[in-house]
């Protein structure tokens, strides 16, 4: 029997069990060496905070992850385009913690496989 999947601590994507990790599965935290190097930066944390703050503002039901990227870009001076993928990673980490769900076209989707623009809403 294979153990349950895990979630990458950096990008929030699902990590599927592999035979080569059999002895080390408990220590596996990242899906790749790139995620291991990247980790979770202060900008990543700011994106998570921005998503939660936007959801809390005026009872917002849905927030586009691009809005959080724009808010953090304005605050840090980072070009917004550079924060698009980090904002998606932040949304996936929040899904893993059970704080939000990812929505696309009005339906809840798996954040590990969603392609195109995504929004988040509070988990129900």
Tab-separated table of N, CA and C in Angstrom:
chain	number	residue	atom	x	y	z
A	1	UNK	N	0.844	-1.188	0.000
A	1	UNK	CA	0.000	0.000	0.000
A	1	UNK	C	0.884	1.243	0.000
A	2	UNK	N	0.556	2.188	-0.872
A	2	UNK	CA	1.343	3.416	-0.942
A	2	UNK	C	0.809	4.427	0.071
A	3	UNK	N	1.707	5.204	0.670
A	3	UNK	CA	1.272	6.224	1.622
A	3	UNK	C	0.515	7.337	0.895
A	4	UNK	N	-0.245	8.141	1.622
A	4	UNK	CA	-0.984	9.229	0.976
A	4	UNK	C	-0.040	10.295	0.407
A	5	UNK	N	-0.532	11.013	-0.601
A	5	UNK	CA	0.247	12.084	-1.200
A	5	UNK	C	0.507	13.181	-0.171
A	6	UNK	N	1.555	13.965	-0.428
A	6	UNK	CA	1.891	15.113	0.412
A	6	UNK	C	1.785	16.365	-0.434
A	7	UNK	N	1.971	17.508	0.208
A	7	UNK	CA	1.980	18.777	-0.500
A	7	UNK	C	3.340	19.424	-0.338
A	8	UNK	N	3.883	19.958	-1.430
A	8	UNK	CA	5.175	20.628	-1.417
A	8	UNK	C	5.100	21.863	-0.530
A	9	UNK	N	6.080	22.036	0.347
A	9	UNK	CA	6.101	23.171	1.271
A	9	UNK	C	6.334	24.491	0.551
A	10	UNK	N	6.898	24.459	-0.652
A	10	UNK	CA	7.196	25.687	-1.376
A	10	UNK	C	6.111	26.057	-2.388
A	11	UNK	N	5.778	25.140	-3.283
A	11	UNK	CA	4.852	25.480	-4.368
A	11	UNK	C	3.417	25.042	-4.116
A	12	UNK	N	3.193	24.197	-3.126
A	12	UNK	CA	1.842	23.771	-2.803
A	12	UNK	C	1.278	22.698	-3.712
A	13	UNK	N	2.081	22.185	-4.632
A	13	UNK	CA	1.595	21.108	-5.507
A	13	UNK	C	1.666	19.767	-4.786
A	14	UNK	N	0.870	18.836	-5.289
A	14	UNK	CA	0.833	17.492	-4.730
A	14	UNK	C	2.136	16.761	-5.041
A	15	UNK	N	2.675	16.052	-4.058
A	15	UNK	CA	3.848	15.200	-4.244
A	15	UNK	C	3.353	13.760	-4.156
A	16	UNK	N	3.491	13.036	-5.238
A	16	UNK	CA	3.069	11.645	-5.231
A	16	UNK	C	4.213	10.759	-4.779
A	17	UNK	N	3.868	9.733	-4.030
A	17	UNK	CA	4.853	8.795	-3.515
A	17	UNK	C	5.583	8.115	-4.659
A	18	UNK	N	6.891	7.952	-4.477
A	18	UNK	CA	7.710	7.242	-5.453
A	18	UNK	C	8.496	6.163	-4.729
A	19	UNK	N	8.710	5.078	-5.408
A	19	UNK	CA	9.424	3.943	-4.825
A	19	UNK	C	10.804	4.353	-4.299
A	20	UNK	N	11.477	5.263	-5.024
A	20	UNK	CA	12.829	5.655	-4.600
A	20	UNK	C	12.829	6.425	-3.277
A	21	UNK	N	11.664	6.930	-2.862
A	21	UNK	CA	11.553	7.663	-1.595
A	21	UNK	C	11.057	6.772	-0.463
A	22	UNK	N	10.992	5.485	-0.694
A	22	UNK	CA	10.399	4.569	0.269
A	22	UNK	C	10.964	4.733	1.680
A	23	UNK	N	12.280	4.809	1.799
A	23	UNK	CA	12.903	4.928	3.124
A	23	UNK	C	12.848	6.345	3.678
A	24	UNK	N	12.734	7.352	2.805
A	24	UNK	CA	12.801	8.754	3.227
A	24	UNK	C	11.468	9.499	3.134
A	25	UNK	N	10.368	8.801	2.901
A	25	UNK	CA	9.095	9.471	2.648
A	25	UNK	C	8.714	10.450	3.763
A	26	UNK	N	9.008	10.130	4.989
A	26	UNK	CA	8.660	11.011	6.105
A	26	UNK	C	9.421	12.337	6.051
A	27	UNK	N	10.612	12.356	5.442
A	27	UNK	CA	11.420	13.567	5.368
A	27	UNK	C	11.176	14.385	4.098
A	28	UNK	N	10.457	13.843	3.131
A	28	UNK	CA	10.215	14.549	1.873
A	28	UNK	C	9.302	15.740	2.142
A	29	UNK	N	9.770	16.948	1.787
A	29	UNK	CA	8.986	18.170	1.987
A	29	UNK	C	8.775	18.943	0.692
A	30	UNK	N	9.664	18.713	-0.287
A	30	UNK	CA	9.633	19.487	-1.526
A	30	UNK	C	9.494	18.569	-2.727
A	31	UNK	N	8.844	19.068	-3.782
A	31	UNK	CA	8.613	18.254	-4.970
A	31	UNK	C	9.821	18.241	-5.903
A	32	UNK	N	10.720	19.199	-5.757
A	32	UNK	CA	11.877	19.277	-6.657
A	32	UNK	C	13.017	20.010	-5.971
A	33	UNK	N	14.180	19.945	-6.597
A	33	UNK	CA	15.325	20.676	-6.041
A	33	UNK	C	15.117	22.181	-6.193
A	34	UNK	N	14.399	22.615	-7.234
A	34	UNK	CA	14.117	24.044	-7.396
A	34	UNK	C	13.262	24.554	-6.235
A	35	UNK	N	12.268	23.789	-5.830
A	35	UNK	CA	11.434	24.178	-4.694
A	35	UNK	C	12.235	24.146	-3.395
A	36	UNK	N	13.127	23.201	-3.274
A	36	UNK	CA	13.974	23.124	-2.080
A	36	UNK	C	14.842	24.375	-1.974
A	37	UNK	N	15.420	24.816	-3.107
A	37	UNK	CA	16.246	26.027	-3.115
A	37	UNK	C	15.420	27.276	-2.844
A	38	UNK	N	14.218	27.345	-3.436
A	38	UNK	CA	13.374	28.535	-3.326
A	38	UNK	C	12.809	28.689	-1.921
A	39	UNK	N	12.284	27.604	-1.369
A	39	UNK	CA	11.664	27.685	-0.051
A	39	UNK	C	10.460	28.613	-0.067
A	40	UNK	N	10.173	29.219	1.067
A	40	UNK	CA	9.095	30.205	1.172
A	40	UNK	C	9.745	31.514	1.604
A	41	UNK	N	9.710	32.492	0.712
A	41	UNK	CA	10.366	33.771	0.943
A	41	UNK	C	9.413	34.743	1.643
A	42	UNK	N	9.928	35.866	2.125
A	42	UNK	CA	9.043	36.892	2.703
A	42	UNK	C	8.008	37.405	1.694
A	43	UNK	N	8.368	37.468	0.414
A	43	UNK	CA	7.404	37.893	-0.611
A	43	UNK	C	6.288	36.860	-0.727
A	44	UNK	N	6.633	35.583	-0.647
A	44	UNK	CA	5.617	34.524	-0.682
A	44	UNK	C	4.652	34.683	0.492
A	45	UNK	N	5.189	34.965	1.657
A	45	UNK	CA	4.348	35.172	2.842
A	45	UNK	C	3.469	36.409	2.666
A	46	UNK	N	4.038	37.466	2.065
A	46	UNK	CA	3.257	38.688	1.817
A	46	UNK	C	2.107	38.416	0.853
A	47	UNK	N	2.337	37.545	-0.129
A	47	UNK	CA	1.265	37.193	-1.065
A	47	UNK	C	0.141	36.427	-0.360
A	48	UNK	N	0.505	35.499	0.518
A	48	UNK	CA	-0.515	34.783	1.297
A	48	UNK	C	-1.319	35.769	2.127
A	49	UNK	N	-0.616	36.686	2.813
A	49	UNK	CA	-1.299	37.682	3.648
A	49	UNK	C	-2.206	38.571	2.810
A	50	UNK	N	-1.740	38.959	1.608
A	50	UNK	CA	-2.541	39.813	0.726
A	50	UNK	C	-3.816	39.093	0.279
A	51	UNK	N	-3.701	37.811	-0.059
A	51	UNK	CA	-4.896	37.060	-0.455
A	51	UNK	C	-5.914	37.007	0.679
A	52	UNK	N	-5.454	36.712	1.887
A	52	UNK	CA	-6.369	36.634	3.029
A	52	UNK	C	-6.952	38.001	3.368
A	53	UNK	N	-6.136	39.048	3.235
A	53	UNK	CA	-6.618	40.402	3.518
A	53	UNK	C	-7.666	40.834	2.503
A	54	UNK	N	-7.432	40.533	1.217
A	54	UNK	CA	-8.408	40.871	0.184
A	54	UNK	C	-9.710	40.101	0.382
A	55	UNK	N	-9.619	38.857	0.827
A	55	UNK	CA	-10.832	38.083	1.098
A	55	UNK	C	-11.596	38.650	2.291
A	56	UNK	N	-10.888	39.197	3.249
A	56	UNK	CA	-11.528	39.758	4.431
A	56	UNK	C	-12.085	41.146	4.212
A	57	UNK	N	-11.586	41.853	3.196
A	57	UNK	CA	-12.005	43.237	2.943
A	57	UNK	C	-13.413	43.281	2.376
A	58	UNK	N	-14.275	43.992	3.069
A	58	UNK	CA	-15.646	44.249	2.599
A	58	UNK	C	-16.392	42.975	2.236
A	59	UNK	N	-16.080	41.889	2.897
A	59	UNK	CA	-16.809	40.640	2.667
A	59	UNK	C	-16.663	40.098	1.263
A	60	UNK	N	-15.492	40.262	0.676
A	60	UNK	CA	-15.271	39.769	-0.685
A	60	UNK	C	-15.501	38.261	-0.735
A	61	UNK	N	-16.226	37.825	-1.731
A	61	UNK	CA	-16.502	36.403	-1.887
A	61	UNK	C	-15.407	35.708	-2.686
A	62	UNK	N	-14.961	36.335	-3.764
A	62	UNK	CA	-13.931	35.776	-4.643
A	62	UNK	C	-12.845	36.813	-4.860
A	63	UNK	N	-11.612	36.351	-4.873
A	63	UNK	CA	-10.488	37.238	-5.145
A	63	UNK	C	-9.616	36.589	-6.211
A	64	UNK	N	-9.337	37.340	-7.261
A	64	UNK	CA	-8.423	36.874	-8.296
A	64	UNK	C	-7.010	36.925	-7.727
A	65	UNK	N	-6.211	35.879	-7.938
A	65	UNK	CA	-4.855	35.870	-7.379
A	65	UNK	C	-4.010	36.988	-7.966
A	66	UNK	N	-4.365	37.476	-9.138
A	66	UNK	CA	-3.656	38.601	-9.740
A	66	UNK	C	-3.790	39.872	-8.923
A	67	UNK	N	-4.915	40.027	-8.208
A	67	UNK	CA	-5.094	41.197	-7.350
A	67	UNK	C	-4.064	41.198	-6.226
A	68	UNK	N	-3.805	40.040	-5.650
A	68	UNK	CA	-2.797	39.940	-4.587
A	68	UNK	C	-1.418	40.232	-5.159
A	69	UNK	N	-1.140	39.730	-6.363
A	69	UNK	CA	0.151	40.004	-7.002
A	69	UNK	C	0.305	41.506	-7.230
A	70	UNK	N	-0.762	42.163	-7.656
A	70	UNK	CA	-0.715	43.608	-7.873
A	70	UNK	C	-0.485	44.380	-6.591
A	71	UNK	N	-1.144	43.958	-5.516
A	71	UNK	CA	-0.990	44.645	-4.227
A	71	UNK	C	0.434	44.509	-3.701
A	72	UNK	N	0.997	43.325	-3.783
A	72	UNK	CA	2.360	43.111	-3.290
A	72	UNK	C	3.370	43.788	-4.212
A	73	UNK	N	3.109	43.795	-5.512
A	73	UNK	CA	4.002	44.468	-6.458
A	73	UNK	C	4.072	45.958	-6.150
A	74	UNK	N	2.927	46.559	-5.862
A	74	UNK	CA	2.905	47.984	-5.538
A	74	UNK	C	3.660	48.268	-4.236
A	75	UNK	N	3.540	47.373	-3.272
A	75	UNK	CA	4.186	47.576	-1.974
A	75	UNK	C	5.697	47.333	-2.022
A	76	UNK	N	6.146	46.411	-2.874
A	76	UNK	CA	7.567	46.049	-2.889
A	76	UNK	C	8.341	46.638	-4.057
A	77	UNK	N	7.637	47.164	-5.063
A	77	UNK	CA	8.319	47.689	-6.239
A	77	UNK	C	8.743	46.613	-7.223
A	78	UNK	N	8.299	45.395	-6.986
A	78	UNK	CA	8.591	44.278	-7.886
A	78	UNK	C	7.625	44.345	-9.068
A	79	UNK	N	8.096	44.080	-10.288
A	79	UNK	CA	7.163	44.050	-11.419
A	79	UNK	C	6.068	42.999	-11.185
A	80	UNK	N	4.829	43.384	-11.466
A	80	UNK	CA	3.684	42.511	-11.192
A	80	UNK	C	3.814	41.171	-11.898
A	81	UNK	N	4.293	41.160	-13.120
A	81	UNK	CA	4.416	39.917	-13.886
A	81	UNK	C	5.281	38.890	-13.166
A	82	UNK	N	6.284	39.353	-12.434
A	82	UNK	CA	7.164	38.439	-11.711
A	82	UNK	C	6.473	37.789	-10.518
A	83	UNK	N	5.319	38.331	-10.123
A	83	UNK	CA	4.624	37.800	-8.951
A	83	UNK	C	3.421	36.940	-9.302
A	84	UNK	N	3.138	36.759	-10.586
A	84	UNK	CA	1.979	35.944	-10.975
A	84	UNK	C	2.103	34.497	-10.492
A	85	UNK	N	3.211	33.831	-10.805
A	85	UNK	CA	3.371	32.436	-10.375
A	85	UNK	C	3.557	32.336	-8.860
A	86	UNK	N	4.330	33.218	-8.220
A	86	UNK	CA	4.390	33.160	-6.752
A	86	UNK	C	3.010	33.338	-6.093
A	87	UNK	N	2.120	34.125	-6.706
A	87	UNK	CA	0.775	34.287	-6.159
A	87	UNK	C	-0.016	32.986	-6.276
A	88	UNK	N	0.154	32.262	-7.369
A	88	UNK	CA	-0.504	30.961	-7.519
A	88	UNK	C	0.032	29.973	-6.486
A	89	UNK	N	1.362	30.010	-6.256
A	89	UNK	CA	1.946	29.135	-5.233
A	89	UNK	C	1.367	29.462	-3.857
A	90	UNK	N	1.216	30.759	-3.571
A	90	UNK	CA	0.645	31.178	-2.281
A	90	UNK	C	-0.776	30.647	-2.131
A	91	UNK	N	-1.559	30.714	-3.209
A	91	UNK	CA	-2.934	30.208	-3.163
A	91	UNK	C	-2.941	28.700	-2.900
A	92	UNK	N	-2.024	27.969	-3.538
A	92	UNK	CA	-1.981	26.517	-3.328
A	92	UNK	C	-1.596	26.169	-1.892
A	93	UNK	N	-0.673	26.942	-1.295
A	93	UNK	CA	-0.303	26.679	0.102
A	93	UNK	C	-1.479	26.961	1.029
A	94	UNK	N	-2.265	28.006	0.732
A	94	UNK	CA	-3.443	28.308	1.549
A	94	UNK	C	-4.500	27.215	1.411
A	95	UNK	N	-4.625	26.632	0.231
A	95	UNK	CA	-5.556	25.513	0.037
A	95	UNK	C	-5.111	24.340	0.894
A	96	UNK	N	-3.808	24.067	0.898
A	96	UNK	CA	-3.292	22.951	1.685
A	96	UNK	C	-3.580	23.134	3.174
A	97	UNK	N	-3.529	24.367	3.643
A	97	UNK	CA	-3.815	24.640	5.057
A	97	UNK	C	-5.315	24.685	5.348
A	98	UNK	N	-6.137	24.619	4.301
A	98	UNK	CA	-7.583	24.589	4.497
A	98	UNK	C	-8.213	25.959	4.676
A	99	UNK	N	-7.499	27.027	4.329
A	99	UNK	CA	-8.030	28.373	4.522
A	99	UNK	C	-8.861	28.860	3.339
A	100	UNK	N	-8.519	28.408	2.123
A	100	UNK	CA	-9.237	28.847	0.927
A	100	UNK	C	-9.464	27.658	-0.004
A	101	UNK	N	-10.310	27.874	-1.007
A	101	UNK	CA	-10.455	26.924	-2.108
A	101	UNK	C	-10.182	27.682	-3.397
A	102	UNK	N	-9.688	26.983	-4.403
A	102	UNK	CA	-9.398	27.596	-5.697
A	102	UNK	C	-10.605	27.379	-6.605
A	103	UNK	N	-11.015	28.463	-7.245
A	103	UNK	CA	-12.205	28.443	-8.097
A	103	UNK	C	-11.807	28.893	-9.499
A	104	UNK	N	-12.383	28.219	-10.485
A	104	UNK	CA	-12.152	28.568	-11.877
A	104	UNK	C	-13.458	28.363	-12.620
A	105	UNK	N	-13.957	29.400	-13.232
A	105	UNK	CA	-15.220	29.287	-13.951
A	105	UNK	C	-16.386	28.931	-13.048
A	106	UNK	N	-16.354	29.373	-11.799
A	106	UNK	CA	-17.441	29.117	-10.864
A	106	UNK	C	-17.396	27.758	-10.186
A	107	UNK	N	-16.394	26.926	-10.519
A	107	UNK	CA	-16.291	25.592	-9.919
A	107	UNK	C	-14.988	25.470	-9.145
A	108	UNK	N	-15.040	24.715	-8.056
A	108	UNK	CA	-13.837	24.427	-7.288
A	108	UNK	C	-12.976	23.471	-8.108
A	109	UNK	N	-11.679	23.789	-8.224
A	109	UNK	CA	-10.764	22.968	-9.012
A	109	UNK	C	-9.565	22.559	-8.161
A	110	UNK	N	-8.857	21.558	-8.633
A	110	UNK	CA	-7.628	21.114	-7.977
A	110	UNK	C	-6.536	22.134	-8.298
A	111	UNK	N	-5.972	22.798	-7.292
A	111	UNK	CA	-4.973	23.832	-7.571
A	111	UNK	C	-3.681	23.284	-8.167
A	112	UNK	N	-3.399	22.012	-7.998
A	112	UNK	CA	-2.178	21.431	-8.555
A	112	UNK	C	-2.248	21.288	-10.065
A	113	UNK	N	-3.452	21.213	-10.611
A	113	UNK	CA	-3.593	20.978	-12.044
A	113	UNK	C	-4.313	22.107	-12.777
A	114	UNK	N	-4.782	23.134	-12.078
A	114	UNK	CA	-5.527	24.223	-12.710
A	114	UNK	C	-4.635	25.003	-13.666
A	115	UNK	N	-5.157	25.281	-14.839
A	115	UNK	CA	-4.442	26.078	-15.828
A	115	UNK	C	-5.272	27.324	-16.100
A	116	UNK	N	-4.611	28.438	-16.356
A	116	UNK	CA	-5.308	29.680	-16.635
A	116	UNK	C	-5.593	30.455	-15.360
A	117	UNK	N	-6.372	31.529	-15.494
A	117	UNK	CA	-6.652	32.396	-14.343
A	117	UNK	C	-7.435	31.660	-13.256
A	118	UNK	N	-7.046	31.901	-12.007
A	118	UNK	CA	-7.751	31.282	-10.885
A	118	UNK	C	-8.127	32.350	-9.870
A	119	UNK	N	-9.162	32.044	-9.116
A	119	UNK	CA	-9.598	32.898	-8.010
A	119	UNK	C	-9.639	32.042	-6.759
A	120	UNK	N	-9.690	32.702	-5.617
A	120	UNK	CA	-9.811	31.978	-4.352
A	120	UNK	C	-11.024	32.498	-3.582
A	121	UNK	N	-11.578	31.628	-2.758
A	121	UNK	CA	-12.636	32.014	-1.836
A	121	UNK	C	-12.380	31.304	-0.521
A	122	UNK	N	-12.977	31.805	0.538
A	122	UNK	CA	-12.813	31.187	1.841
A	122	UNK	C	-13.305	29.749	1.798
A	123	UNK	N	-12.614	28.862	2.486
A	123	UNK	CA	-13.021	27.467	2.547
A	123	UNK	C	-14.319	27.363	3.320
A	124	UNK	N	-15.177	26.488	2.868
A	124	UNK	CA	-16.478	26.334	3.527
A	124	UNK	C	-16.474	25.155	4.440
